[in-house]
mmCIF file of C-alpha atoms in Angstrom:
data_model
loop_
_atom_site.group_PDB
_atom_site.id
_atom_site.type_symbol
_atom_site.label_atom_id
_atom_site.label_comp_id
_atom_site.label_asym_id
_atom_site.label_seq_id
_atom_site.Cartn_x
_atom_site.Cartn_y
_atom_site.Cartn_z
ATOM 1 C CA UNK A 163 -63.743 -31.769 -5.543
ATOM 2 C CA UNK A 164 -61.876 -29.167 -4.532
ATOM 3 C CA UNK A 165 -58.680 -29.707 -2.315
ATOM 4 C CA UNK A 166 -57.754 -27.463 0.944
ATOM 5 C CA UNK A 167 -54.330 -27.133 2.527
ATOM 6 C CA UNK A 168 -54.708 -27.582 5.797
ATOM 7 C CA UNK A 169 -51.029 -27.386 6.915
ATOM 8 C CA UNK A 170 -49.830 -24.821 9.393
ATOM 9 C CA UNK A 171 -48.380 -21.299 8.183
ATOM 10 C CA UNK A 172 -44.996 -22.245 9.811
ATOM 11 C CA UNK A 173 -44.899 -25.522 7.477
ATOM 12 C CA UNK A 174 -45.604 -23.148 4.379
ATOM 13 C CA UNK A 175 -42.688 -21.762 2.185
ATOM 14 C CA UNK A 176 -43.721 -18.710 1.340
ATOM 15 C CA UNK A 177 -44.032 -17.221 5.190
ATOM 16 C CA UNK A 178 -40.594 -18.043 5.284
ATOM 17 C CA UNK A 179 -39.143 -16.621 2.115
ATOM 18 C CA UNK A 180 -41.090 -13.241 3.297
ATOM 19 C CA UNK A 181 -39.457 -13.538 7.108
ATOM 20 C CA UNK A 182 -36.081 -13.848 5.584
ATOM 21 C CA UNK A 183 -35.797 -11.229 3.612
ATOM 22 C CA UNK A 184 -35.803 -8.679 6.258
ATOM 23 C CA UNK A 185 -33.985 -10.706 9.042
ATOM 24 C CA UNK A 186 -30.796 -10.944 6.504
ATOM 25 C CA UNK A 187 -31.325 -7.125 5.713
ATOM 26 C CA UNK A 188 -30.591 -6.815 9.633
ATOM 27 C CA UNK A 189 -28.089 -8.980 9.874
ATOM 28 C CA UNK A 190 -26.127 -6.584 7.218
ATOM 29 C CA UNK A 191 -26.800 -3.572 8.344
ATOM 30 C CA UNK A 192 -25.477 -4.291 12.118
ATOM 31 C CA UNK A 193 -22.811 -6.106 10.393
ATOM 32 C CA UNK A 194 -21.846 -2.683 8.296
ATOM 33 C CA UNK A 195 -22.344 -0.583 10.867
ATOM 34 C CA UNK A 196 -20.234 -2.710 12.900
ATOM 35 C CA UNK A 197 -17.660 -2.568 10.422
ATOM 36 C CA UNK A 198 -17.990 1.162 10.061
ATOM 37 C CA UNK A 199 -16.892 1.979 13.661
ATOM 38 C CA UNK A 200 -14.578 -0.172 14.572
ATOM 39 C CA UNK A 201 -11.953 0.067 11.280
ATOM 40 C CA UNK A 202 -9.736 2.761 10.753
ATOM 41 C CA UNK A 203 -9.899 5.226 8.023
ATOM 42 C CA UNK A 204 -6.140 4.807 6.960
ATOM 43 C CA UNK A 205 -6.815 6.654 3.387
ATOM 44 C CA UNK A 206 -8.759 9.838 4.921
ATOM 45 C CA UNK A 207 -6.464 12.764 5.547
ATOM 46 C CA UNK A 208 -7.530 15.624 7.885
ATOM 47 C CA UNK A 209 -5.327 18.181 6.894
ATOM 48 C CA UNK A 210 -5.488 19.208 2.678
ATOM 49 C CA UNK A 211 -4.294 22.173 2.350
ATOM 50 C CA UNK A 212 -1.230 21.073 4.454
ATOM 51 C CA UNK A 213 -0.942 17.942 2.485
ATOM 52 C CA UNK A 214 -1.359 19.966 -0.875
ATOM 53 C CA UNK A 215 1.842 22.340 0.469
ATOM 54 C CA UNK A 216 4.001 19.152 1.429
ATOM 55 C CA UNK A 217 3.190 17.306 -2.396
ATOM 56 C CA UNK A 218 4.398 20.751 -3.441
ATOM 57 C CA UNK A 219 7.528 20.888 -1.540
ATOM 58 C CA UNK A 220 7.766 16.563 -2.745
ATOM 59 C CA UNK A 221 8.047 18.006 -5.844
ATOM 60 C CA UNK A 222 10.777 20.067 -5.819
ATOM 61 C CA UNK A 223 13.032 17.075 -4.463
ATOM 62 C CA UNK A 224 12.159 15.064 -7.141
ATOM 63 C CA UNK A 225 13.337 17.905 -9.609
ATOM 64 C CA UNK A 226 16.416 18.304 -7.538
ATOM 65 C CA UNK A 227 17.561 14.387 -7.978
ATOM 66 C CA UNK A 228 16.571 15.239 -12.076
ATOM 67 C CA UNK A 229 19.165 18.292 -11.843
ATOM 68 C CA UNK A 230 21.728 16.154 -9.951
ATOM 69 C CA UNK A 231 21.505 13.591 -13.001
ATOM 70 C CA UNK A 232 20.967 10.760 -10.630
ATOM 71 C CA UNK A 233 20.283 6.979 -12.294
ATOM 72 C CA UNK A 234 20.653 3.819 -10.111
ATOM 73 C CA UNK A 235 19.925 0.241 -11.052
ATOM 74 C CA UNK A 236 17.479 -1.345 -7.752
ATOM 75 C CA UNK A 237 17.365 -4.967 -7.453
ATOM 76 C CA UNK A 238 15.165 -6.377 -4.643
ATOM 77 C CA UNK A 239 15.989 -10.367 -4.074
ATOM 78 C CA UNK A 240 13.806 -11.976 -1.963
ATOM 79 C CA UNK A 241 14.535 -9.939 1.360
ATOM 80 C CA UNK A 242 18.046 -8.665 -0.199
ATOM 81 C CA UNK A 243 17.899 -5.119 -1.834
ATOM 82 C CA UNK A 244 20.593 -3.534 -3.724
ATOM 83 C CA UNK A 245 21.076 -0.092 -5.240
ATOM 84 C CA UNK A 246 24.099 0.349 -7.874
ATOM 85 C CA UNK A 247 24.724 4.342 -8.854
ATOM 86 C CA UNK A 248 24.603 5.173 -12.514
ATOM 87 C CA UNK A 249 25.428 9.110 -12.357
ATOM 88 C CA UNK A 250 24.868 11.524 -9.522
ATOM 89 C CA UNK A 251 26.309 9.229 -6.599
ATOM 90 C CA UNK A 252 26.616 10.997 -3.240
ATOM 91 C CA UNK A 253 29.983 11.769 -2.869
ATOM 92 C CA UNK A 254 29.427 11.859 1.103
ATOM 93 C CA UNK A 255 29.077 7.985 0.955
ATOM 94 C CA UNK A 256 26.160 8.696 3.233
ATOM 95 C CA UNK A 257 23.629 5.810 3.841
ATOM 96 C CA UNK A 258 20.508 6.254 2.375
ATOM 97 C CA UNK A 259 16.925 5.366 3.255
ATOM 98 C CA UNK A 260 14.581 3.530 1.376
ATOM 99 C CA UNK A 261 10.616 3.347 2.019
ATOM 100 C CA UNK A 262 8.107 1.260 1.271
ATOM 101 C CA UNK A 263 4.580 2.454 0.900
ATOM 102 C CA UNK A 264 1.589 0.179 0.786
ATOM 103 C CA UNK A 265 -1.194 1.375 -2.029
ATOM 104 C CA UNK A 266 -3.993 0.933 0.426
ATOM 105 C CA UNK A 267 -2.887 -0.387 4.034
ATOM 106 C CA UNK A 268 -0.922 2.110 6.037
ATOM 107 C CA UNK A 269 0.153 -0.614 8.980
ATOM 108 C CA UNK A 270 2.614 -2.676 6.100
ATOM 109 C CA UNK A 271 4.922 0.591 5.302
ATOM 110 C CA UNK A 272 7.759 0.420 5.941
ATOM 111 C CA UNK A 273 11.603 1.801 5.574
ATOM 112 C CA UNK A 274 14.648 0.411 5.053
ATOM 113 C CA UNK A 275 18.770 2.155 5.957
ATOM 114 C CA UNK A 276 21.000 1.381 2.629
ATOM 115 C CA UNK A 277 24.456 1.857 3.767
ATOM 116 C CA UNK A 278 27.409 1.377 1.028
ATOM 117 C CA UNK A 279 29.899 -1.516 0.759
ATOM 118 C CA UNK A 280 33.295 -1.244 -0.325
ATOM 119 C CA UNK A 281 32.818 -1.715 -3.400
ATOM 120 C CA UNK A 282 30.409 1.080 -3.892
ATOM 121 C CA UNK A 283 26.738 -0.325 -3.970
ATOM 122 C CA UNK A 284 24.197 0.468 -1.713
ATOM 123 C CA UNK A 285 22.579 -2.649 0.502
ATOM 124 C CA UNK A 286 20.304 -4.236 2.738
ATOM 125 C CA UNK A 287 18.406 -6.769 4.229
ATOM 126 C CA UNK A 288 15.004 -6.874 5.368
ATOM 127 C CA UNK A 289 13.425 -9.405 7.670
ATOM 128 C CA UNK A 290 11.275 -11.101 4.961
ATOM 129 C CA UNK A 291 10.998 -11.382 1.473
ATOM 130 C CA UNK A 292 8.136 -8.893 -0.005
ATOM 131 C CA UNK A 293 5.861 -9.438 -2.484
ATOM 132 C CA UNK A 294 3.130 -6.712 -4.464
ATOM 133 C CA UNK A 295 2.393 -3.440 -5.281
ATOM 134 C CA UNK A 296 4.630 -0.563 -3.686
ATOM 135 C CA UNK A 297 5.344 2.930 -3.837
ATOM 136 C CA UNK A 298 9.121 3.185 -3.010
ATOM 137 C CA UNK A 299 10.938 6.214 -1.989
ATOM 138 C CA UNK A 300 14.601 6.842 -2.145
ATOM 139 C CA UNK A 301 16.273 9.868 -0.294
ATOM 140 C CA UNK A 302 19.922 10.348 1.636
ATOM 141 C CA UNK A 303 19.565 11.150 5.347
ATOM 142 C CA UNK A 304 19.476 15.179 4.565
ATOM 143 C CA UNK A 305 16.320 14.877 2.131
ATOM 144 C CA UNK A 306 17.909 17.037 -0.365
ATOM 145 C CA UNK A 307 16.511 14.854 -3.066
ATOM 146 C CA UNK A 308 13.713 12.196 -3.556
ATOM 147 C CA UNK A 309 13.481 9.521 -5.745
ATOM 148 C CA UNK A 310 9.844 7.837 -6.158
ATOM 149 C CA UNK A 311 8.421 4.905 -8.327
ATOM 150 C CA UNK A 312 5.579 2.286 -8.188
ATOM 151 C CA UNK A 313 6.840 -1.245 -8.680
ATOM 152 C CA UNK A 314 5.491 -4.488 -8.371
ATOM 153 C CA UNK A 315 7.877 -7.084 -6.588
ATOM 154 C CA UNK A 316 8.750 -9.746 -6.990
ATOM 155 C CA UNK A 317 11.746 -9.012 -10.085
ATOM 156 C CA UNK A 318 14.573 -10.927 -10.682
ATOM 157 C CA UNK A 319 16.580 -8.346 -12.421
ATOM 158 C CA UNK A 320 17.565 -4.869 -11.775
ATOM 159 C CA UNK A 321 15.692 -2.019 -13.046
ATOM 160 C CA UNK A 322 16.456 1.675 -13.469
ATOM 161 C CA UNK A 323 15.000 3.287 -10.508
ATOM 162 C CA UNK A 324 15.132 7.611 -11.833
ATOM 163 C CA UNK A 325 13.351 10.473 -10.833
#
């Protein structure tokens, strides 16, 4: 004898499994496009050809802080930072600013003012301790000369930050 299901389609799996599959693509695709319009675009720049020119003029900082001979030893400490001249101090004793740049979100950059002690090193504290991957930027208050490196933080010891 032959045997009949006689169950109703919403009591059968396979209706289901079929129903599903669609719904969730739905669900997704409002969810992207969701997503799409309401986060910023922090990486895009408008303006290339004005952003080429400024890398270009970038440049020519950096090879100005190579011709000045300038070496310095950074230590960052928890939220302490410290920057000790090798050669090629600033003889104005100006203070000095130091910025943090965040590889992929803009809102966490940030800069810091290094101002010298008595004793000739360059400090300052920062509200919290920071922790990752960061582009940081050295320059005096007349950006004659730039200093950039990637580092990853945290680092107990001081390391040669050169052009």
């Amino acid at each position: 004898m032959k045997q009949t299901d006689t169950s109703p389609w919403y009591k059968q799996f396979w209706p289901w499994f079929l129903i599903t599959i669609p719904l969730l693509s739905m669900i997704l695709s409002i969810t992207m496009l969701n997503l799409a319009l309401n986060t910023d675009d922090s990486l895009v720049i408008d303006d290339y050809y004005k952003e080429g020119r400024g890398i270009n003029l970038e440049l020519t900082k950096v090879q100005e802080a190579k011709a000045l001979n300038i070496k310095t030893l950074l230590k960052v400490d928890g939220n302490r930072i410290s920057l000790e001249f090798l050669s090629g101090s600033p003889k104005t004793g100006e203070a000095l600013q130091l910025f943090f740049y965040h590889p992929t979100l803009e809102k966490m950059d940030f800069s810091a003012l290094l101002t010298q002690d008595a004793n000739g090193m360059f400090r300052t504290t920062l509200d919290s301790p920071i922790s990752g991957k960061w582009t940081v930027t050295l320059t005096p208050m007349t950006h004659n000369w730039k200093i950039v490196q990637q580092i990853q933080l945290p680092r107990k010891q001081a390391f040669a930050f050169n052009p």
